[in-house]
Amino acid sequence: MIAFGPVPSRRLGRSLGINNIPPKICTYSCVYCQLGRTLRMQADRRAFYEPEEVARVVADKIARTREAGESIDYLTFVPDGEPTLDVHLGREIELLRPLGLPTAVISNSSLIWRQDVRTDLLAADWVSLKVDAVDEEMWRRINRPHGSLELSSILEGVVAFAREYTGELVTETMLVTGINDGESHLKALAGFLACLQPDRTYLSIPTRPPAEPWAQAPDERAVNRAYHILKEDVEQVEYLIGYEGNAFAFTGDVEQDLLSITSVHPMREDAVSDYLARADAGWAAVQRLVAEGQLVEARHLGHTFYLRKLKVPGRRAKVLTKKG
Ligand code: SF4
C-alpha cells in the first residue's frame, strides 16, 4: 500500500501519505516509535519500488480522493520506516511534481550525512528533520541507531542541508522522560537548532502507543520548561502535542483505507468511528480485520488505538497491549 489517506496532519493539513518503504525497515528503532520495534535495521540505501509505480499509485489515489470529494494539501513521504533509505526518493519527488501538489518528507536525519540523500531532499518543498538528541549516549538510548551510524556525521549533515535548502525546513524533537528532557541537554540542543535557523522547531511527546511501554512523555511542567529553554535560542518553537483530529478520508474501500492508514498511523477509536460514519459503514469490517489478526487494538493514555499488525509473530501486539 504505497499511498494512504489523506490523513489529518498537525503540520501539513490534509496529507496524502506515501509509504515508500516496506514494513518496517529503518535506520533507527526509537523507543517511542508508534509502529513498534524495527523489524529490519538497515543503513544502506536501496531500491524498494519502481519510481514510476510510486507515481502511478499516488496519481490514482489523488484521483480517487478527489472523486470522493476530499481535499489534499500535501503529498508526504511518511513511510513504515525511514524514507531516505529509498534510493529512488529524489526521482519519485521529481515524478510527482507534475501532479501539482507540494511534496513533504518526514525524515529521521540519520542518512543526511550522505550527499545523495541531501540532493534528494533538496527537491522537496517541505522537509522535517528529527533531532532528538545532540549527545551521543542519549541518541543511542532514545533512537537506538544502526551500528554503522555516527551522531557527529549526522549533525554535520543536518547543518550542511540547512545551509543549502531553500524550501520550508522544520525540525522535530520528541521528548521522552528521563532521557533527553534534562536542562543541560536541552540547552545544548537549543544551541544546535539555532545554528540551523529552521522555519519552525517542533517539540513533541509520544501521543500514540510507543514501541517500549516505559517510553513516557514528560509531564506538562517539564514540557513547558523544555519549550522555554528552546525559545531562548530558537525563534519559532511550537508544541506538537495536540491531537491531530479525526478527518481521515474515505477513498472508496473501507478495509484498504484502514489497513493502509494504520500501517503508518495508528488510529484512535473515535477517529475510526468518525471514519466509518463518513464511509457509511459499520464496525463489522474492523471486527473482521481484528479477528483475522490484520489489525490490533492497543491502549495508550486512556484511549484505544487500532494499528496494523506487523509481520513478526506476536511481538508488536504483545508489546503494545501491555500499556493501559
Ligand atoms: S520513529 Fe521513525 S525513525 Fe524512529 S524507529 Fe520509528 S520509523 Fe524509525
Short mmCIF file of N, CA and C in Angstrom, two decimals, residues 60-180:
data_model
loop_
_atom_site.label_atom_id
_atom_site.label_comp_id
_atom_site.label_asym_id
_atom_site.label_seq_id
_atom_site.Cartn_x
_atom_site.Cartn_y
_atom_site.Cartn_z
N ASP A 60 -3.22 7.83 -8.93
CA ASP A 60 -4.50 7.12 -8.84
C ASP A 60 -5.21 7.45 -7.52
N LYS A 61 -4.45 7.50 -6.45
CA LYS A 61 -5.03 7.81 -5.13
C LYS A 61 -5.56 9.25 -5.11
N ILE A 62 -4.82 10.14 -5.72
CA ILE A 62 -5.28 11.54 -5.79
C ILE A 62 -6.61 11.59 -6.53
N ALA A 63 -6.70 10.88 -7.65
CA ALA A 63 -7.93 10.91 -8.46
C ALA A 63 -9.10 10.36 -7.64
N ARG A 64 -8.88 9.23 -6.93
CA ARG A 64 -9.98 8.64 -6.15
C ARG A 64 -10.36 9.54 -4.98
N THR A 65 -9.37 10.19 -4.39
CA THR A 65 -9.65 11.09 -3.26
C THR A 65 -10.50 12.26 -3.74
N ARG A 66 -10.15 12.79 -4.89
CA ARG A 66 -10.91 13.94 -5.41
C ARG A 66 -12.31 13.52 -5.83
N GLU A 67 -12.42 12.33 -6.42
CA GLU A 67 -13.75 11.83 -6.79
C GLU A 67 -14.64 11.71 -5.56
N ALA A 68 -14.02 11.35 -4.41
CA ALA A 68 -14.79 11.21 -3.17
C ALA A 68 -15.05 12.57 -2.51
N GLY A 69 -14.63 13.64 -3.18
CA GLY A 69 -14.90 14.99 -2.68
C GLY A 69 -13.99 15.42 -1.55
N GLU A 70 -12.85 14.73 -1.39
CA GLU A 70 -11.91 15.05 -0.30
C GLU A 70 -10.77 15.91 -0.85
N SER A 71 -10.21 16.75 0.02
CA SER A 71 -9.12 17.63 -0.44
C SER A 71 -7.75 17.10 0.03
N ILE A 72 -6.71 17.60 -0.61
CA ILE A 72 -5.32 17.20 -0.25
C ILE A 72 -4.47 18.47 -0.21
N ASP A 73 -3.70 18.64 0.86
CA ASP A 73 -2.80 19.81 0.94
C ASP A 73 -1.36 19.45 0.59
N TYR A 74 -0.93 18.25 0.96
CA TYR A 74 0.47 17.83 0.73
C TYR A 74 0.55 16.37 0.33
N LEU A 75 1.56 16.05 -0.47
CA LEU A 75 1.94 14.65 -0.70
C LEU A 75 3.14 14.41 0.21
N THR A 76 2.99 13.51 1.17
CA THR A 76 4.00 13.40 2.21
C THR A 76 4.64 12.02 2.27
N PHE A 77 5.96 11.97 2.14
CA PHE A 77 6.68 10.72 2.34
C PHE A 77 6.80 10.49 3.84
N VAL A 78 5.98 9.57 4.34
CA VAL A 78 5.98 9.29 5.77
C VAL A 78 5.70 7.79 5.91
N PRO A 79 6.74 6.99 5.63
CA PRO A 79 6.52 5.55 5.47
C PRO A 79 6.61 4.75 6.76
N ASP A 80 6.62 3.43 6.56
CA ASP A 80 6.79 2.43 7.62
C ASP A 80 8.22 2.36 8.13
N GLY A 81 9.03 3.34 7.86
CA GLY A 81 10.44 3.32 8.24
C GLY A 81 11.04 4.65 7.82
N GLU A 82 12.32 4.65 7.46
CA GLU A 82 12.98 5.91 7.11
C GLU A 82 12.92 6.14 5.58
N PRO A 83 12.28 7.23 5.14
CA PRO A 83 12.07 7.41 3.70
C PRO A 83 13.34 7.59 2.88
N THR A 84 14.43 8.08 3.50
CA THR A 84 15.65 8.31 2.71
C THR A 84 16.43 7.02 2.46
N LEU A 85 15.98 5.90 3.04
CA LEU A 85 16.59 4.61 2.69
C LEU A 85 16.29 4.25 1.24
N ASP A 86 15.24 4.85 0.70
CA ASP A 86 14.82 4.59 -0.68
C ASP A 86 15.74 5.35 -1.64
N VAL A 87 16.50 4.61 -2.41
CA VAL A 87 17.47 5.22 -3.32
C VAL A 87 16.78 6.01 -4.44
N HIS A 88 15.48 5.75 -4.65
CA HIS A 88 14.75 6.46 -5.71
C HIS A 88 13.98 7.68 -5.19
N LEU A 89 14.20 8.07 -3.95
CA LEU A 89 13.38 9.15 -3.38
C LEU A 89 13.38 10.41 -4.25
N GLY A 90 14.57 10.85 -4.68
CA GLY A 90 14.65 12.07 -5.49
C GLY A 90 13.87 11.96 -6.79
N ARG A 91 14.02 10.82 -7.45
CA ARG A 91 13.31 10.58 -8.72
C ARG A 91 11.79 10.57 -8.49
N GLU A 92 11.37 9.98 -7.39
CA GLU A 92 9.92 9.93 -7.09
C GLU A 92 9.38 11.35 -6.87
N ILE A 93 10.12 12.17 -6.15
CA ILE A 93 9.68 13.56 -5.93
C ILE A 93 9.55 14.26 -7.29
N GLU A 94 10.53 14.01 -8.13
CA GLU A 94 10.51 14.63 -9.46
C GLU A 94 9.29 14.17 -10.28
N LEU A 95 8.98 12.88 -10.21
CA LEU A 95 7.84 12.34 -10.96
C LEU A 95 6.49 12.84 -10.42
N LEU A 96 6.47 13.20 -9.13
CA LEU A 96 5.22 13.66 -8.53
C LEU A 96 4.95 15.14 -8.84
N ARG A 97 6.02 15.85 -9.21
CA ARG A 97 5.92 17.30 -9.43
C ARG A 97 4.77 17.70 -10.37
N PRO A 98 4.59 17.02 -11.53
CA PRO A 98 3.51 17.42 -12.44
C PRO A 98 2.11 17.26 -11.84
N LEU A 99 1.98 16.57 -10.72
CA LEU A 99 0.65 16.39 -10.12
C LEU A 99 0.17 17.67 -9.44
N GLY A 100 1.07 18.64 -9.31
CA GLY A 100 0.67 19.98 -8.88
C GLY A 100 0.44 20.15 -7.39
N LEU A 101 0.92 19.22 -6.57
CA LEU A 101 0.77 19.37 -5.11
C LEU A 101 2.16 19.45 -4.47
N PRO A 102 2.31 20.23 -3.40
CA PRO A 102 3.63 20.29 -2.76
C PRO A 102 4.00 18.96 -2.12
N THR A 103 5.30 18.68 -2.11
CA THR A 103 5.78 17.41 -1.51
C THR A 103 6.50 17.68 -0.19
N ALA A 104 6.29 16.77 0.74
CA ALA A 104 6.93 16.87 2.06
C ALA A 104 7.62 15.55 2.37
N VAL A 105 8.71 15.62 3.13
CA VAL A 105 9.40 14.40 3.57
C VAL A 105 9.66 14.52 5.07
N ILE A 106 9.24 13.49 5.78
CA ILE A 106 9.49 13.46 7.23
C ILE A 106 10.59 12.44 7.47
N SER A 107 11.80 12.94 7.78
CA SER A 107 12.98 12.08 7.88
C SER A 107 13.53 12.06 9.31
N ASN A 108 14.20 10.97 9.64
CA ASN A 108 14.84 10.92 10.96
C ASN A 108 16.27 11.49 10.91
N SER A 109 16.70 11.98 9.76
CA SER A 109 18.00 12.65 9.56
C SER A 109 19.21 11.71 9.53
N SER A 110 19.00 10.43 9.79
CA SER A 110 20.14 9.54 10.02
C SER A 110 21.07 9.38 8.82
N LEU A 111 20.55 9.61 7.59
CA LEU A 111 21.39 9.41 6.40
C LEU A 111 21.77 10.73 5.74
N ILE A 112 21.51 11.82 6.43
CA ILE A 112 21.70 13.14 5.80
C ILE A 112 23.18 13.52 5.69
N TRP A 113 24.04 12.71 6.29
CA TRP A 113 25.48 12.92 6.10
C TRP A 113 25.88 12.56 4.68
N ARG A 114 25.00 11.84 3.96
CA ARG A 114 25.29 11.44 2.57
C ARG A 114 24.87 12.54 1.61
N GLN A 115 25.76 12.86 0.68
CA GLN A 115 25.44 13.91 -0.30
C GLN A 115 24.23 13.53 -1.14
N ASP A 116 24.10 12.24 -1.53
CA ASP A 116 22.97 11.85 -2.39
C ASP A 116 21.63 12.02 -1.67
N VAL A 117 21.62 11.81 -0.36
CA VAL A 117 20.38 12.00 0.40
C VAL A 117 20.04 13.48 0.47
N ARG A 118 21.06 14.31 0.73
CA ARG A 118 20.80 15.76 0.78
C ARG A 118 20.29 16.24 -0.58
N THR A 119 20.86 15.74 -1.66
CA THR A 119 20.42 16.15 -3.00
C THR A 119 18.96 15.76 -3.21
N ASP A 120 18.58 14.55 -2.80
CA ASP A 120 17.18 14.12 -2.96
C ASP A 120 16.24 15.03 -2.17
N LEU A 121 16.63 15.34 -0.94
CA LEU A 121 15.74 16.14 -0.08
C LEU A 121 15.61 17.58 -0.57
N LEU A 122 16.64 18.07 -1.26
CA LEU A 122 16.58 19.45 -1.77
C LEU A 122 15.40 19.64 -2.72
N ALA A 123 14.93 18.54 -3.33
CA ALA A 123 13.84 18.64 -4.31
C ALA A 123 12.47 18.78 -3.65
N ALA A 124 12.37 18.49 -2.35
CA ALA A 124 11.06 18.55 -1.68
C ALA A 124 10.72 19.98 -1.26
N ASP A 125 9.43 20.27 -1.14
CA ASP A 125 9.01 21.63 -0.75
C ASP A 125 9.09 21.85 0.75
N TRP A 126 8.99 20.78 1.50
CA TRP A 126 8.91 20.87 2.97
C TRP A 126 9.65 19.66 3.52
N VAL A 127 10.59 19.89 4.41
CA VAL A 127 11.35 18.77 4.99
C VAL A 127 11.37 18.89 6.51
N SER A 128 11.06 17.79 7.16
CA SER A 128 11.16 17.74 8.62
C SER A 128 12.33 16.84 8.99
N LEU A 129 13.23 17.36 9.82
CA LEU A 129 14.38 16.58 10.28
C LEU A 129 14.28 16.32 11.78
N LYS A 130 14.42 15.07 12.12
CA LYS A 130 14.36 14.71 13.54
C LYS A 130 15.70 14.99 14.20
N VAL A 131 15.66 15.71 15.32
CA VAL A 131 16.86 15.87 16.15
C VAL A 131 16.41 15.67 17.59
N ASP A 132 16.47 14.42 18.05
CA ASP A 132 16.03 14.13 19.42
C ASP A 132 17.14 14.39 20.43
N ALA A 133 18.39 14.22 19.98
CA ALA A 133 19.49 14.35 20.93
C ALA A 133 20.74 14.84 20.21
N VAL A 134 21.52 15.66 20.92
CA VAL A 134 22.82 16.08 20.39
C VAL A 134 23.94 15.47 21.23
N ASP A 135 23.56 14.57 22.09
CA ASP A 135 24.50 13.88 22.95
C ASP A 135 24.52 12.41 22.54
N GLU A 136 25.72 11.88 22.31
CA GLU A 136 25.89 10.53 21.78
C GLU A 136 25.14 9.46 22.61
N GLU A 137 25.31 9.53 23.92
CA GLU A 137 24.71 8.48 24.75
C GLU A 137 23.18 8.56 24.71
N MET A 138 22.68 9.79 24.78
CA MET A 138 21.21 9.96 24.73
C MET A 138 20.66 9.50 23.39
N TRP A 139 21.39 9.85 22.33
CA TRP A 139 20.96 9.46 20.98
C TRP A 139 20.86 7.94 20.89
N ARG A 140 21.86 7.24 21.43
CA ARG A 140 21.82 5.77 21.38
C ARG A 140 20.66 5.22 22.20
N ARG A 141 20.37 5.88 23.31
CA ARG A 141 19.30 5.37 24.18
C ARG A 141 17.92 5.60 23.58
N ILE A 142 17.71 6.75 22.97
CA ILE A 142 16.36 7.10 22.51
C ILE A 142 16.09 6.59 21.09
N ASN A 143 17.09 6.71 20.20
CA ASN A 143 16.87 6.34 18.79
C ASN A 143 17.37 4.93 18.45
N ARG A 144 18.21 4.36 19.29
CA ARG A 144 18.76 3.02 19.10
C ARG A 144 19.17 2.81 17.62
N PRO A 145 20.20 3.57 17.19
CA PRO A 145 20.57 3.58 15.76
C PRO A 145 21.26 2.32 15.27
N HIS A 146 21.26 2.16 13.95
CA HIS A 146 22.05 1.11 13.29
C HIS A 146 23.51 1.31 13.69
N GLY A 147 24.22 0.21 13.89
CA GLY A 147 25.59 0.26 14.41
C GLY A 147 26.57 1.05 13.56
N SER A 148 26.31 1.23 12.28
CA SER A 148 27.28 1.92 11.42
C SER A 148 27.14 3.45 11.48
N LEU A 149 26.10 3.95 12.15
CA LEU A 149 25.85 5.40 12.12
C LEU A 149 26.62 6.14 13.20
N GLU A 150 26.94 7.41 12.89
CA GLU A 150 27.67 8.24 13.87
C GLU A 150 26.92 9.54 14.04
N LEU A 151 26.67 9.93 15.28
CA LEU A 151 25.89 11.14 15.54
C LEU A 151 26.60 12.38 15.00
N SER A 152 27.93 12.46 15.16
CA SER A 152 28.64 13.68 14.73
C SER A 152 28.46 13.91 13.23
N SER A 153 28.53 12.84 12.43
CA SER A 153 28.36 13.00 10.97
C SER A 153 26.93 13.43 10.66
N ILE A 154 25.98 12.88 11.39
CA ILE A 154 24.57 13.23 11.14
C ILE A 154 24.35 14.72 11.43
N LEU A 155 24.86 15.18 12.56
CA LEU A 155 24.65 16.59 12.92
C LEU A 155 25.33 17.51 11.89
N GLU A 156 26.51 17.10 11.44
CA GLU A 156 27.18 17.89 10.39
C GLU A 156 26.34 17.92 9.12
N GLY A 157 25.75 16.78 8.78
CA GLY A 157 24.89 16.70 7.59
C GLY A 157 23.65 17.58 7.72
N VAL A 158 23.09 17.63 8.91
CA VAL A 158 21.90 18.47 9.14
C VAL A 158 22.28 19.94 8.91
N VAL A 159 23.44 20.34 9.43
CA VAL A 159 23.88 21.73 9.26
C VAL A 159 24.12 22.03 7.78
N ALA A 160 24.78 21.10 7.08
CA ALA A 160 25.06 21.31 5.64
C ALA A 160 23.76 21.44 4.87
N PHE A 161 22.78 20.60 5.20
CA PHE A 161 21.50 20.65 4.48
C PHE A 161 20.77 21.97 4.76
N ALA A 162 20.76 22.38 6.00
CA ALA A 162 20.05 23.62 6.37
C ALA A 162 20.64 24.82 5.63
N ARG A 163 21.95 24.80 5.40
CA ARG A 163 22.60 25.92 4.69
C ARG A 163 22.15 25.99 3.24
N GLU A 164 21.91 24.83 2.66
CA GLU A 164 21.68 24.75 1.22
C GLU A 164 20.20 24.79 0.85
N TYR A 165 19.35 24.36 1.75
CA TYR A 165 17.94 24.12 1.41
C TYR A 165 17.17 25.43 1.33
N THR A 166 16.32 25.55 0.30
CA THR A 166 15.56 26.79 0.14
C THR A 166 14.06 26.59 0.40
N GLY A 167 13.64 25.34 0.62
CA GLY A 167 12.23 25.09 0.94
C GLY A 167 11.96 25.36 2.41
N GLU A 168 10.83 24.82 2.90
CA GLU A 168 10.47 25.05 4.31
C GLU A 168 11.11 23.94 5.15
N LEU A 169 11.99 24.35 6.04
CA LEU A 169 12.71 23.38 6.88
C LEU A 169 12.18 23.43 8.31
N VAL A 170 11.74 22.28 8.81
CA VAL A 170 11.33 22.22 10.21
C VAL A 170 12.13 21.12 10.90
N THR A 171 12.26 21.24 12.20
CA THR A 171 12.89 20.17 12.97
C THR A 171 11.86 19.62 13.95
N GLU A 172 12.11 18.40 14.39
CA GLU A 172 11.21 17.80 15.36
C GLU A 172 12.02 17.10 16.44
N THR A 173 11.67 17.38 17.66
CA THR A 173 12.33 16.72 18.79
C THR A 173 11.27 16.05 19.64
N MET A 174 11.41 14.76 19.82
CA MET A 174 10.48 14.01 20.67
C MET A 174 11.09 13.91 22.07
N LEU A 175 10.34 14.37 23.05
CA LEU A 175 10.85 14.32 24.42
C LEU A 175 10.38 13.03 25.09
N VAL A 176 11.33 12.32 25.69
CA VAL A 176 10.99 11.12 26.46
C VAL A 176 11.52 11.33 27.86
N THR A 177 10.65 11.13 28.80
CA THR A 177 11.04 11.45 30.18
C THR A 177 12.24 10.62 30.63
N GLY A 178 13.17 11.33 31.27
CA GLY A 178 14.35 10.66 31.81
C GLY A 178 15.45 10.40 30.79
N ILE A 179 15.20 10.72 29.53
CA ILE A 179 16.28 10.50 28.53
C ILE A 179 16.82 11.85 28.03
N ASN A 180 15.99 12.58 27.27
CA ASN A 180 16.52 13.78 26.62
C ASN A 180 15.86 15.07 27.12
#
